[in-house]
Short mmCIF file of C-alpha atoms and ligand atoms in Angstrom, two decimals:
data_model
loop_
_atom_site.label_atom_id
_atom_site.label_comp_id
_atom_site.label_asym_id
_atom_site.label_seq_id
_atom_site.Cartn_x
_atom_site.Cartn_y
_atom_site.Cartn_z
CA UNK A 977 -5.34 -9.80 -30.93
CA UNK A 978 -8.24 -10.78 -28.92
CA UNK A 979 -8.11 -13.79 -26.13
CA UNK A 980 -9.75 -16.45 -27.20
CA UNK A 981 -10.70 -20.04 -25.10
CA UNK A 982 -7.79 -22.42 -25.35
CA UNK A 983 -5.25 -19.69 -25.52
CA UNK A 984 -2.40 -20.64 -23.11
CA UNK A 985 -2.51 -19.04 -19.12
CA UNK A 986 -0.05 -16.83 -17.83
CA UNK A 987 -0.21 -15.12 -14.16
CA UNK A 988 2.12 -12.22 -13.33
CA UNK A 989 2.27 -11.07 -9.81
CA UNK A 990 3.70 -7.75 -9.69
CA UNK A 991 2.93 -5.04 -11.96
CA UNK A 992 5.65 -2.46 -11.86
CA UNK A 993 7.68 -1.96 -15.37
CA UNK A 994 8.45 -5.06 -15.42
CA UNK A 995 5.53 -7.16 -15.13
CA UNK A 996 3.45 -4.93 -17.14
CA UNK A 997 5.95 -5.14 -19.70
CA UNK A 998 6.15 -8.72 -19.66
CA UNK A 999 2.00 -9.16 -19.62
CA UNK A 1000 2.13 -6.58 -22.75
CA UNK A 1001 4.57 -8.57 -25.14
CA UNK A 1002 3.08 -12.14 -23.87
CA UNK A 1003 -0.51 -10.84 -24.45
CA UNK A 1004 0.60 -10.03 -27.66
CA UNK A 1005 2.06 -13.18 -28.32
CA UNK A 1006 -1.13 -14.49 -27.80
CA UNK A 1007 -1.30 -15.80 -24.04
CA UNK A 1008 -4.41 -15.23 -22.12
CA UNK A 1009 -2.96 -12.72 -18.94
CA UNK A 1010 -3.52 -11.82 -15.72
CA UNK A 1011 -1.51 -9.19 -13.25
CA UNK A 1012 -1.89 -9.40 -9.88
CA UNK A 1013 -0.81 -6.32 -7.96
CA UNK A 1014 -2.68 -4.22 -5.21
CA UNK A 1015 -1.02 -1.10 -6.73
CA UNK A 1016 0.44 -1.10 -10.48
CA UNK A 1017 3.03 0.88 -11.35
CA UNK A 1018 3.19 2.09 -8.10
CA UNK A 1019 7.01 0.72 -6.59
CA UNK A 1020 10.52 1.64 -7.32
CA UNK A 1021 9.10 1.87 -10.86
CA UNK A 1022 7.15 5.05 -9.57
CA UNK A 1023 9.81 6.85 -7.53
CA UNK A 1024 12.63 5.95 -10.86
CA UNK A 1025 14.29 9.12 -12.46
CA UNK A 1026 13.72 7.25 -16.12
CA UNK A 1027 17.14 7.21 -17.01
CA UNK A 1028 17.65 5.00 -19.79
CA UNK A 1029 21.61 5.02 -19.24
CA UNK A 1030 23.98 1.99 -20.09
CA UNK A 1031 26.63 4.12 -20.64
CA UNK A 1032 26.98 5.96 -17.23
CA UNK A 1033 25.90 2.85 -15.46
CA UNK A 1034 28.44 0.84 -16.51
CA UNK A 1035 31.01 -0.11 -13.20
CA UNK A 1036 33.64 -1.73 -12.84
CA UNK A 1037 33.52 -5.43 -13.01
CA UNK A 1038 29.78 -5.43 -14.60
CA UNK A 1039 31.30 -6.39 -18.22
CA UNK A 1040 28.19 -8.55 -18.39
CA UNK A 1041 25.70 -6.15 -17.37
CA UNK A 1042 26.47 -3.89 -19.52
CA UNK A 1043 26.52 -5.97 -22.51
CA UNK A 1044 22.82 -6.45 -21.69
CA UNK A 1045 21.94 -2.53 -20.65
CA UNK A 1046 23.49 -1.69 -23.90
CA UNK A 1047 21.53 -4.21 -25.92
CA UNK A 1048 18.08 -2.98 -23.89
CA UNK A 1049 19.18 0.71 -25.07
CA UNK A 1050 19.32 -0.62 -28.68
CA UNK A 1051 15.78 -2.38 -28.39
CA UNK A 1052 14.39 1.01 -26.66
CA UNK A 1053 13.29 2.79 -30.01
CA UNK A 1054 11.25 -0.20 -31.54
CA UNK A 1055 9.77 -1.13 -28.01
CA UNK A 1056 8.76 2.59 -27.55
CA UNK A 1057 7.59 3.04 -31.17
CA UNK A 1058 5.29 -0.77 -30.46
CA UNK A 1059 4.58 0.74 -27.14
CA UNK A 1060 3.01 4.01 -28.63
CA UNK A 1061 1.17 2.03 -31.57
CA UNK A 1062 -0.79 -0.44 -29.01
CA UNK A 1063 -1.47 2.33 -26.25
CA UNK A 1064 -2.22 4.94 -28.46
CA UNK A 1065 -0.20 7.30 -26.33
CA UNK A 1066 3.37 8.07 -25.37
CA UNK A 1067 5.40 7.91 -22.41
CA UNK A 1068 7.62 10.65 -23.08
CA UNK A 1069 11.22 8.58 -24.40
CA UNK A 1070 13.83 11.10 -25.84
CA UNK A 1071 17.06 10.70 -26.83
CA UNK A 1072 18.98 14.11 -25.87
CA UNK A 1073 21.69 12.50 -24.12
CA UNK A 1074 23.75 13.00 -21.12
CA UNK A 1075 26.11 15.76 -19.57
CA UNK A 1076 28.49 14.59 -16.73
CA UNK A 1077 30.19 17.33 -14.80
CA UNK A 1078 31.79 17.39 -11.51
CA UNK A 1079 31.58 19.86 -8.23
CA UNK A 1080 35.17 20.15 -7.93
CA UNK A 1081 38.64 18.99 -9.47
CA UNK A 1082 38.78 15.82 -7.87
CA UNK A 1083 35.11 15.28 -8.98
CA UNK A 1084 36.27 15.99 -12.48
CA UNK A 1085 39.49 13.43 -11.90
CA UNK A 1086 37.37 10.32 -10.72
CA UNK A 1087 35.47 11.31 -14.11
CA UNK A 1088 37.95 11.51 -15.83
CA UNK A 1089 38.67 7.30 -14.85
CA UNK A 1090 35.27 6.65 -15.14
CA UNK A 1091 35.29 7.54 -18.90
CA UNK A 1092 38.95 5.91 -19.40
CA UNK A 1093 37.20 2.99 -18.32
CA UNK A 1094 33.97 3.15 -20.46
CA UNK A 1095 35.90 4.45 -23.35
CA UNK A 1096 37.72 0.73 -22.92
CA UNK A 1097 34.25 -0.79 -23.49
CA UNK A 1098 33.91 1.06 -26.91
CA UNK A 1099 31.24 3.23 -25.30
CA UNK A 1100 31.08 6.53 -26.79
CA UNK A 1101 31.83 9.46 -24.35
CA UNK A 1102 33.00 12.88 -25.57
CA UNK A 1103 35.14 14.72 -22.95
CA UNK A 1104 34.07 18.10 -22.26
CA UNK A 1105 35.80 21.42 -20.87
CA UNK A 1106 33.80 23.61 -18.56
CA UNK A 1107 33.44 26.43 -21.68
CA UNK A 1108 32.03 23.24 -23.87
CA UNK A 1109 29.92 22.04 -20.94
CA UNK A 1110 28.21 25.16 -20.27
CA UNK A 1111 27.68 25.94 -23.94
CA UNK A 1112 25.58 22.63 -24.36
CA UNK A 1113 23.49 23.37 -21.05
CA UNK A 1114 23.65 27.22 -19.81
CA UNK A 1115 22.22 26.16 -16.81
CA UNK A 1116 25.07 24.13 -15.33
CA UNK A 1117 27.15 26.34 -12.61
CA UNK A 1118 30.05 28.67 -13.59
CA UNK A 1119 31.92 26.86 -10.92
CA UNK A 1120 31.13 23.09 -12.09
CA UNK A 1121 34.14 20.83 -13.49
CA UNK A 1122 33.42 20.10 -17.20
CA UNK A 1123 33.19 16.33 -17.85
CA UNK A 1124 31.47 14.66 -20.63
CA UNK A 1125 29.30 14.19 -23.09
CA UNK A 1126 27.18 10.90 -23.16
CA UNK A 1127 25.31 10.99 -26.98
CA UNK A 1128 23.52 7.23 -25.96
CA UNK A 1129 22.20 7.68 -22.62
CA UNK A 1130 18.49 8.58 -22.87
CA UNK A 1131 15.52 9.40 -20.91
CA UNK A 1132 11.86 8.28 -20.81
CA UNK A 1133 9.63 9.69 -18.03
CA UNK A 1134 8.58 6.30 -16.31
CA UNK A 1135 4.80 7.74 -15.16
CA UNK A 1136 4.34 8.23 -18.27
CA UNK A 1137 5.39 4.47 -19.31
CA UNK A 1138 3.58 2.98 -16.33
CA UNK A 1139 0.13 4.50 -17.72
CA UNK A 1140 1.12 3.69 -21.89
CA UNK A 1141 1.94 0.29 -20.60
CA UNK A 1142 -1.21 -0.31 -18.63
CA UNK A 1143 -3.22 0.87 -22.06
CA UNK A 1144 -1.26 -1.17 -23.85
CA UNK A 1145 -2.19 -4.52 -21.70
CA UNK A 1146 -5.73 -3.11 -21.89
CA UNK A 1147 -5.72 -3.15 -25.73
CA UNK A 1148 -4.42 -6.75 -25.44
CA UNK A 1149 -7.26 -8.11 -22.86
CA UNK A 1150 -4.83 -8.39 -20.18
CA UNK A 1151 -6.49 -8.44 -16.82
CA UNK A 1152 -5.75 -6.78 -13.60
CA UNK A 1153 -6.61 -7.93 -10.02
CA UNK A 1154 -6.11 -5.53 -7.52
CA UNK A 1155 -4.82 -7.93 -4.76
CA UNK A 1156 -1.63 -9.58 -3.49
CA UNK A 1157 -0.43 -12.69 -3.99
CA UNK A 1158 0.04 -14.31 -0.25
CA UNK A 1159 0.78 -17.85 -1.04
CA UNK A 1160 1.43 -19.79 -4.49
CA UNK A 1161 -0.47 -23.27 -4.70
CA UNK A 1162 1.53 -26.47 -6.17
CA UNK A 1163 -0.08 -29.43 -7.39
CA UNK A 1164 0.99 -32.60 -6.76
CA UNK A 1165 4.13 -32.69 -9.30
CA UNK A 1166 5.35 -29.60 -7.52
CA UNK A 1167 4.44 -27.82 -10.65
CA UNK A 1168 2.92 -24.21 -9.53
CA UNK A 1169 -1.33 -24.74 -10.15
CA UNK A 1170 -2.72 -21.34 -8.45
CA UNK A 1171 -2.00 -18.29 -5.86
CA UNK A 1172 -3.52 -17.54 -3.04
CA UNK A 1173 -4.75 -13.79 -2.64
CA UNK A 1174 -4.39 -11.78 0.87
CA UNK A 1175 -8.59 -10.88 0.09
CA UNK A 1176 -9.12 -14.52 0.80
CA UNK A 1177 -10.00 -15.50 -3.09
CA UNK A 1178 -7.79 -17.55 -5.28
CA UNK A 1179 -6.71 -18.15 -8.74
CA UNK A 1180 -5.42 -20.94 -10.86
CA UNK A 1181 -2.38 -20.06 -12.57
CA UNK A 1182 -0.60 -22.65 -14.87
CA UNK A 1183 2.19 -20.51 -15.48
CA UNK A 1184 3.43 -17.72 -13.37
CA UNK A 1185 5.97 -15.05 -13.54
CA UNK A 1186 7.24 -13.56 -10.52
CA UNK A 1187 7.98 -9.88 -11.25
CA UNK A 1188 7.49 -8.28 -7.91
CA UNK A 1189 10.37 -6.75 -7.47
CA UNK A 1190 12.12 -6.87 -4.47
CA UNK A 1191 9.51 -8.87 -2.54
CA UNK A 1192 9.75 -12.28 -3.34
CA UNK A 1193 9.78 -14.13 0.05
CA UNK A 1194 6.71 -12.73 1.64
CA UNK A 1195 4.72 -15.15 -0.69
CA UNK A 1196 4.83 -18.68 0.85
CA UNK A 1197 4.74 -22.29 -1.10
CA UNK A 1198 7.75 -21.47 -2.99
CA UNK A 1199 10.29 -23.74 -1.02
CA UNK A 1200 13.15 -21.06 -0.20
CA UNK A 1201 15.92 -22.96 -2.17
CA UNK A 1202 14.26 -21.85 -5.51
CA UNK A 1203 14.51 -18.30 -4.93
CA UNK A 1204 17.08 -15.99 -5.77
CA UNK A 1205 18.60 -13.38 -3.08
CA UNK A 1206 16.92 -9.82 -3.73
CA UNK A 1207 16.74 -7.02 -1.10
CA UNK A 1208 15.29 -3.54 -0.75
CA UNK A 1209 17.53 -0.85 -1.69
CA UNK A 1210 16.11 2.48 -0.70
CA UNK A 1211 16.20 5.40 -3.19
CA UNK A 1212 14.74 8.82 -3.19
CA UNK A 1213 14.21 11.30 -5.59
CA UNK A 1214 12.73 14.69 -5.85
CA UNK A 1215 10.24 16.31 -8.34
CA UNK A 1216 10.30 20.14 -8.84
CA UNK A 1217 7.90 22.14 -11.18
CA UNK A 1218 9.82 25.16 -13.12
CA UNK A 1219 8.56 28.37 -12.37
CA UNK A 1220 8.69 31.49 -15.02
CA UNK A 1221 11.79 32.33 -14.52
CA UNK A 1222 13.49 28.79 -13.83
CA UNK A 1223 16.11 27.61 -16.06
CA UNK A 1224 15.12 24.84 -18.45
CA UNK A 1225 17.76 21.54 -19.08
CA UNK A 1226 17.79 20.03 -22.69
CA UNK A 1227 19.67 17.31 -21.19
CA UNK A 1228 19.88 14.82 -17.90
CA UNK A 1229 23.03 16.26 -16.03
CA UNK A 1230 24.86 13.62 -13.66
CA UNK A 1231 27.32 14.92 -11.43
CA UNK A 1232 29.68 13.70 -9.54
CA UNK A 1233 29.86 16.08 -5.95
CA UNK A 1234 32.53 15.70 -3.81
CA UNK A 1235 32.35 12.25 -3.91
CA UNK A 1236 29.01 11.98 -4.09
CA UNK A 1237 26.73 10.85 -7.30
CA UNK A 1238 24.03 13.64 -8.31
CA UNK A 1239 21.48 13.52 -11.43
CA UNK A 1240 18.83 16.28 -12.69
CA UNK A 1241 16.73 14.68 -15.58
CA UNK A 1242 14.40 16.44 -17.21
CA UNK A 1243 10.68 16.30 -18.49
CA UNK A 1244 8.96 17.41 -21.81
CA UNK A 1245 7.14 19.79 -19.49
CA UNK A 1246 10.16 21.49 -18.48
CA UNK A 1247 9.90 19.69 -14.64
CA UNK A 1248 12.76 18.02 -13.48
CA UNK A 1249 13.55 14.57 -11.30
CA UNK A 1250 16.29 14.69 -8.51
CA UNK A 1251 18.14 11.44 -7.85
CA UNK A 1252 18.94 9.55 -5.90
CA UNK A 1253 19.80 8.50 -2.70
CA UNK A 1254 20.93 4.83 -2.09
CA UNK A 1255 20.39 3.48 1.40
CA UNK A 1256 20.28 0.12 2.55
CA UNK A 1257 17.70 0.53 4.94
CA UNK A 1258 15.71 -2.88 4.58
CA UNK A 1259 12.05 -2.12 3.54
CA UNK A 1260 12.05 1.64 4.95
CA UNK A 1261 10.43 4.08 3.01
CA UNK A 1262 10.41 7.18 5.37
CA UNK A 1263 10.88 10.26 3.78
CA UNK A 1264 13.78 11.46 5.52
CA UNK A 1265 14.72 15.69 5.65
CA UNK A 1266 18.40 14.83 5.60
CA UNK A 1267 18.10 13.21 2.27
CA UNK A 1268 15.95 15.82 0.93
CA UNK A 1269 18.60 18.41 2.03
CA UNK A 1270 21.21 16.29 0.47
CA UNK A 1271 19.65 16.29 -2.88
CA UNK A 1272 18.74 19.71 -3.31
CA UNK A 1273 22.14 20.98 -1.69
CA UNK A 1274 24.02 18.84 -4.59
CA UNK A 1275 22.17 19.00 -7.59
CA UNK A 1276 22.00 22.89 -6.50
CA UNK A 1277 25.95 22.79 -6.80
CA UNK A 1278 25.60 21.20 -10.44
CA UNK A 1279 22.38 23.78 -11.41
CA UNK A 1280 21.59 26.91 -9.40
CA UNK A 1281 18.61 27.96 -10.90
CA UNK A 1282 16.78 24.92 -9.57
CA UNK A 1283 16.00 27.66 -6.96
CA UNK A 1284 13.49 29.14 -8.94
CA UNK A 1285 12.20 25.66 -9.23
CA UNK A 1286 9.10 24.37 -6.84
CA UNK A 1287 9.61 21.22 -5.01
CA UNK A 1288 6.48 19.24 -5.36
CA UNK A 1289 7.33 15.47 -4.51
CA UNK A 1290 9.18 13.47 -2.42
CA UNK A 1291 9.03 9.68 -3.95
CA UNK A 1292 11.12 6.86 -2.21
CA UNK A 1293 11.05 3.22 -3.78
CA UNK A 1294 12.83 0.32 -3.31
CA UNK A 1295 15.60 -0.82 -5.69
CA UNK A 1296 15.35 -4.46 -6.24
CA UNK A 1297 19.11 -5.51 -5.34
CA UNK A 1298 20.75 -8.32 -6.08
CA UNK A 1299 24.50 -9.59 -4.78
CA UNK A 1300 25.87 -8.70 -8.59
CA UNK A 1301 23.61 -6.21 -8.88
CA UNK A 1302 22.03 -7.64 -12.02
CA UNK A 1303 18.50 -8.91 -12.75
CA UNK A 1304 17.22 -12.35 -12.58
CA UNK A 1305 15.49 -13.60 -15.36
CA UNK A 1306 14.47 -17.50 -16.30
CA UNK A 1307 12.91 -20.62 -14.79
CA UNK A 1308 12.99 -21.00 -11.51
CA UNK A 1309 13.14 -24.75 -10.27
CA UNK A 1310 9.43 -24.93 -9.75
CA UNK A 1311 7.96 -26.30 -12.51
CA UNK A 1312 5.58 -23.32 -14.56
CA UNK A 1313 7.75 -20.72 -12.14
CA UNK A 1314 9.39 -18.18 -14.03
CA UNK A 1315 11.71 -15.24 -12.49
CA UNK A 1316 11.82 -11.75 -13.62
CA UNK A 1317 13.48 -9.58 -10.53
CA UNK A 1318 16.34 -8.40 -9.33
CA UNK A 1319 16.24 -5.21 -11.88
CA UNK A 1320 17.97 -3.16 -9.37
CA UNK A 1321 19.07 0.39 -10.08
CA UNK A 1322 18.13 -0.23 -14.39
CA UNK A 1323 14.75 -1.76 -14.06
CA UNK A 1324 13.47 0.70 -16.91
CA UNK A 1325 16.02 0.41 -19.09
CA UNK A 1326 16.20 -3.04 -18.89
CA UNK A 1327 12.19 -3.51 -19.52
CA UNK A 1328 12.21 -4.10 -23.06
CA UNK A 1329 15.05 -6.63 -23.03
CA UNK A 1330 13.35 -8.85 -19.62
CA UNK A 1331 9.96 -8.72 -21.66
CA UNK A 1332 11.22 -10.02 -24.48
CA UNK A 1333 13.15 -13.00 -22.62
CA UNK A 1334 10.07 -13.92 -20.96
CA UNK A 1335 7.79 -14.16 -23.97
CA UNK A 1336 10.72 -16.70 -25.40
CA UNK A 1337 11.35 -18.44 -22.11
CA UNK A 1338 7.39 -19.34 -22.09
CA UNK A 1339 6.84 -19.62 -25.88
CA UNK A 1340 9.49 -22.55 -25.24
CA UNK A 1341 12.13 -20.30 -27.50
CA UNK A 1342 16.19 -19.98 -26.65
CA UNK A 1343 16.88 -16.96 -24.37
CA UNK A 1344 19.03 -14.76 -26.35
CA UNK A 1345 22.66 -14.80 -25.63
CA UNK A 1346 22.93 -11.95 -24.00
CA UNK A 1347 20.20 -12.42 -21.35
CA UNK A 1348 21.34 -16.40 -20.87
CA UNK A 1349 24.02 -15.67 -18.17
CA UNK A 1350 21.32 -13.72 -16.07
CA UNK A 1351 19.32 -17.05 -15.14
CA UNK A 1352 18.81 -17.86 -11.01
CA UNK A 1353 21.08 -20.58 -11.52
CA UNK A 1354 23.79 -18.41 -10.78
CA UNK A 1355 22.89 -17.98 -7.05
CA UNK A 1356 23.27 -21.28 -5.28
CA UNK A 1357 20.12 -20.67 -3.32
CA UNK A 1358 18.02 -21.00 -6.28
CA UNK A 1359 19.28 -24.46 -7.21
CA UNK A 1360 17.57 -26.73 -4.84
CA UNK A 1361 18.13 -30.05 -6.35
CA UNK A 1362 14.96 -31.65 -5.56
CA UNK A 1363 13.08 -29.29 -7.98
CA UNK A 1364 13.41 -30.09 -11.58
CA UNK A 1365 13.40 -27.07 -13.97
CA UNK A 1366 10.46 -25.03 -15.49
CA UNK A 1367 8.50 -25.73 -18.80
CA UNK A 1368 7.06 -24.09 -21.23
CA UNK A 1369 3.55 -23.47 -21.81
CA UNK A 1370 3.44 -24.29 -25.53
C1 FAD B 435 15.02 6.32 -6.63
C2 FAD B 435 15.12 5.37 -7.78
C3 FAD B 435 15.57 5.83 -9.01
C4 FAD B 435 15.68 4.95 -10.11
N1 FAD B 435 16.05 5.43 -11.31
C5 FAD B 435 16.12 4.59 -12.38
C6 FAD B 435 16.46 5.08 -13.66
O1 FAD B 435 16.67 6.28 -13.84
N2 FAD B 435 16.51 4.20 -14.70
C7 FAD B 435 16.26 2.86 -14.53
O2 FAD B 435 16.35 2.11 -15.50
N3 FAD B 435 15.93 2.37 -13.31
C8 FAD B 435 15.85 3.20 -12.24
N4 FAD B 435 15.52 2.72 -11.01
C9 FAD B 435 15.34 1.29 -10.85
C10 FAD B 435 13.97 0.86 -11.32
O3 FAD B 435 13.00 1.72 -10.77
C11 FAD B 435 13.69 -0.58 -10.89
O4 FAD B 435 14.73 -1.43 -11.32
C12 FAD B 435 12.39 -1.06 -11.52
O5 FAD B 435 11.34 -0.17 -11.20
C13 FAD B 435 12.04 -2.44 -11.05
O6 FAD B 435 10.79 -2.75 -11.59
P1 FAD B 435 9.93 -3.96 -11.02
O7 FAD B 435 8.70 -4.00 -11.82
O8 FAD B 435 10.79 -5.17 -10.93
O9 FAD B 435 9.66 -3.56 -9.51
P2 FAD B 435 8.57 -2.53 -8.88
O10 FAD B 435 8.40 -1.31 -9.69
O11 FAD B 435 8.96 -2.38 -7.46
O12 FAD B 435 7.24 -3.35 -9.03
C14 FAD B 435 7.00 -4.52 -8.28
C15 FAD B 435 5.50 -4.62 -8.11
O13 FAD B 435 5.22 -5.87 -7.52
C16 FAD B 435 4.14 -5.69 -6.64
N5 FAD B 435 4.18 -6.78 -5.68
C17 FAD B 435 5.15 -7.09 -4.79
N6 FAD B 435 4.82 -8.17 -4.09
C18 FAD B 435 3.60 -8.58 -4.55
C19 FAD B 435 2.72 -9.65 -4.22
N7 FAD B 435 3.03 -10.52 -3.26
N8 FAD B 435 1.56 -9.75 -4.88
C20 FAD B 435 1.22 -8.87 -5.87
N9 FAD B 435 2.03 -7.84 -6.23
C21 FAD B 435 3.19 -7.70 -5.57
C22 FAD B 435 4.34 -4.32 -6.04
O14 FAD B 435 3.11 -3.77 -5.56
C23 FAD B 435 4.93 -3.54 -7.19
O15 FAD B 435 3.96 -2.79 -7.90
C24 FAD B 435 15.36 3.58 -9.93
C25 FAD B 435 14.87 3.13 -8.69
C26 FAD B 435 14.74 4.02 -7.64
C27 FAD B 435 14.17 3.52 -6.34
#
């Protein structure tokens, strides 16, 4: 569909996964959009490992969350199946599933729990011995702790999704301005009316969606009661190129090593991403060596051949965290203020869920039920009670 005058006005500001899968589905829907990022796809979406895993992410206590990660997973072959149709190109999504192993026998005990546990949710998980482990992926170590075997925890390689998703918004008209958003404009109602951009210009913006990740209050004229708490949480992970000799994985292998959390997930091209550290280290992104070592020393324990492998990239991004570690998504009380952060360590499995919520939220639709407890209204900070709640903008 083409934008037409009269269509109704949407401004994003942020375009990692998230906003750029928001401005895709509302384009379609037929809003007239505009992302506002100095550098799209270019946050913790970049530095992600593009596990799409709501099996092995599911924790203790996160009952919730993992109703909704499991219902993103479901949504993940139509959205990349739309995703491919509108870009005309793909972003790499395969469903090969997941090996879990551990280091050493305690390794293999705490995973043992771990799958007692997600076997309670109903969550399919197929324990493996080492003989059975190996069999599936030659590559793991003759010393590794069999686990098990994860059939619905998939993969997509998030580059690739940042650049099908920006040709996707491009088939739909959507606009990007390369700028940041330093200050958002109310009108006299409180209702948001523009941003201010840090190049001096400014736009008028009817409705906005914040989707910028974990930097929400750098942007002044949103009173501090109406956002939601979201800090940096730094992650690194590695990219390595396989040589001609280098083992190949069919699979993403997560390990557990001494202790320690370890994943190796693989590419079409036979490549492989390194994850991840977790660090809460503010808004640092310093590539530190210790990390580095730490990485290759324990997915090297879990795969030896990633010797052969050559280590092109070090990529550090910023998780978006939040104090339940789940996303926030819904009005915010500033009138035409909508919130889609907080994605934390399942931004890109989550993606096709949030964008989806936020093309109902502004087509004036019900959430669904299983995004409705996620709203900001859960944090007391974000219920000032001199702001009334958002609208619709149709
Ligand atoms: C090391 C690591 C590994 C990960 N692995 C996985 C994984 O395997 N699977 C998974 O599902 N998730 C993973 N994640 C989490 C996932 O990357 C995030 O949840 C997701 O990228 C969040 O997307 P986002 O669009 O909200 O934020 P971001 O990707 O950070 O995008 C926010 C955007 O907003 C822009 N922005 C910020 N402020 C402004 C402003 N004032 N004006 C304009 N633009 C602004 C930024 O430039 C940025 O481009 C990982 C994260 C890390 C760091």
């Amino acid at each position: 569909m083409s934008n037409v005058p009269g269509q109704p006005e949407v401004v994003i500001v942020g375009g990692g996964v998230i906003g750029l899968s928001i401005a895709w589905r509302v384009a379609e829907d037929g809003c007239r959009v505009t992302i506002i990022d100095p550098a799209p796809g270019r946050g913790a979406t970049w530095a992600a490992a593009g596990m799409l895993a709501p099996v092995t992410e599911a924790h203790y206590g996160e009952e919730a969350l993992a109703r909704l990660t499991l219902h993103a997973a479901g949504l993940w072959p139509a959205f990349n199946a739309d995703l491919e149709a509108a870009a005309g190109q793909g972003a790499g999504y395969l469903r090969s599933g997941t090996i879990v192993v551990g280091a050493d026998h305690s390794d293999r005990l705490a995973l043992d729990d771990i799958r007692a546990y997600q076997t309670s949710l109903g969550l399919a998980v197929t324990p493996l011995s080492r003989r059975e482990s190996r069999e599936l992926e030659p590559a793991l170590s003759p010393s590794s702790h069999g686990g098990a075997y994860v059939p619905g925890d998939h993969r997509v390689d998030n580059r690739l999704l940042v650049a099908a998703l920006v040709a996707a918004c491009r088939a739909h008209q959507v606009t990007f301005v390369t700028d940041r958003v330093v200050a958002v404009d109310r009108g006299r109602t409180g209702a948001v009316s523009g941003v201010a951009l840090e190049t001096g210009s400014a736009l008028a913006a009817p409705a906005m969606v914040m989707a910028s990740g974990w930097d929400l209050a750098s942007v002044q004229g949103i009173p501090a009661g109406a956002l939601p708490p979201v800090r940096p949480v730094k992650g690194m992970t590695l990219r390595l190129r396989a040589g001609g000799r280098a083992p190949r994985l069919s699979h993403t292998v997560r390990g557990l090593v001494h202790g320690v959390p370890c994943y190796l997930v693989p590419r079409n091209d036979g490549s492989l991403v390194v994850g991840a550290t977790s660090e809460e280290r503010g808004a640092d992104r310093t590539v530190e060596a210790g990390a580095v070592y730490t990485l290759l020393r324990d997915s090297r324990s879990l795969v030896p051949g990633i010797d052969e492998y050559e280590l092109v990239e070090c990529a550090t991004g910023l998780r978006p965290g939040t104090p339940d570690n789940a996303p926030v998504v819904g009005w915010s009380p500033v009138p035409g203020l909508a919130l889609a952060v907080g994605h934390y360590r399942n931004g890109i499995l989550l993606a096709p869920v949030t964008a989806a919520a936020v093309a109902d939220l502004l087509a004036g639709r019900p959430l669904p039920d299983v995004v409705a407890p996620f709203g900001p209204e859960r944090f007391p900070t974000a219920t000032s009670s001199d702001l009334s709640a958002g609208v619709a903008i149709r």
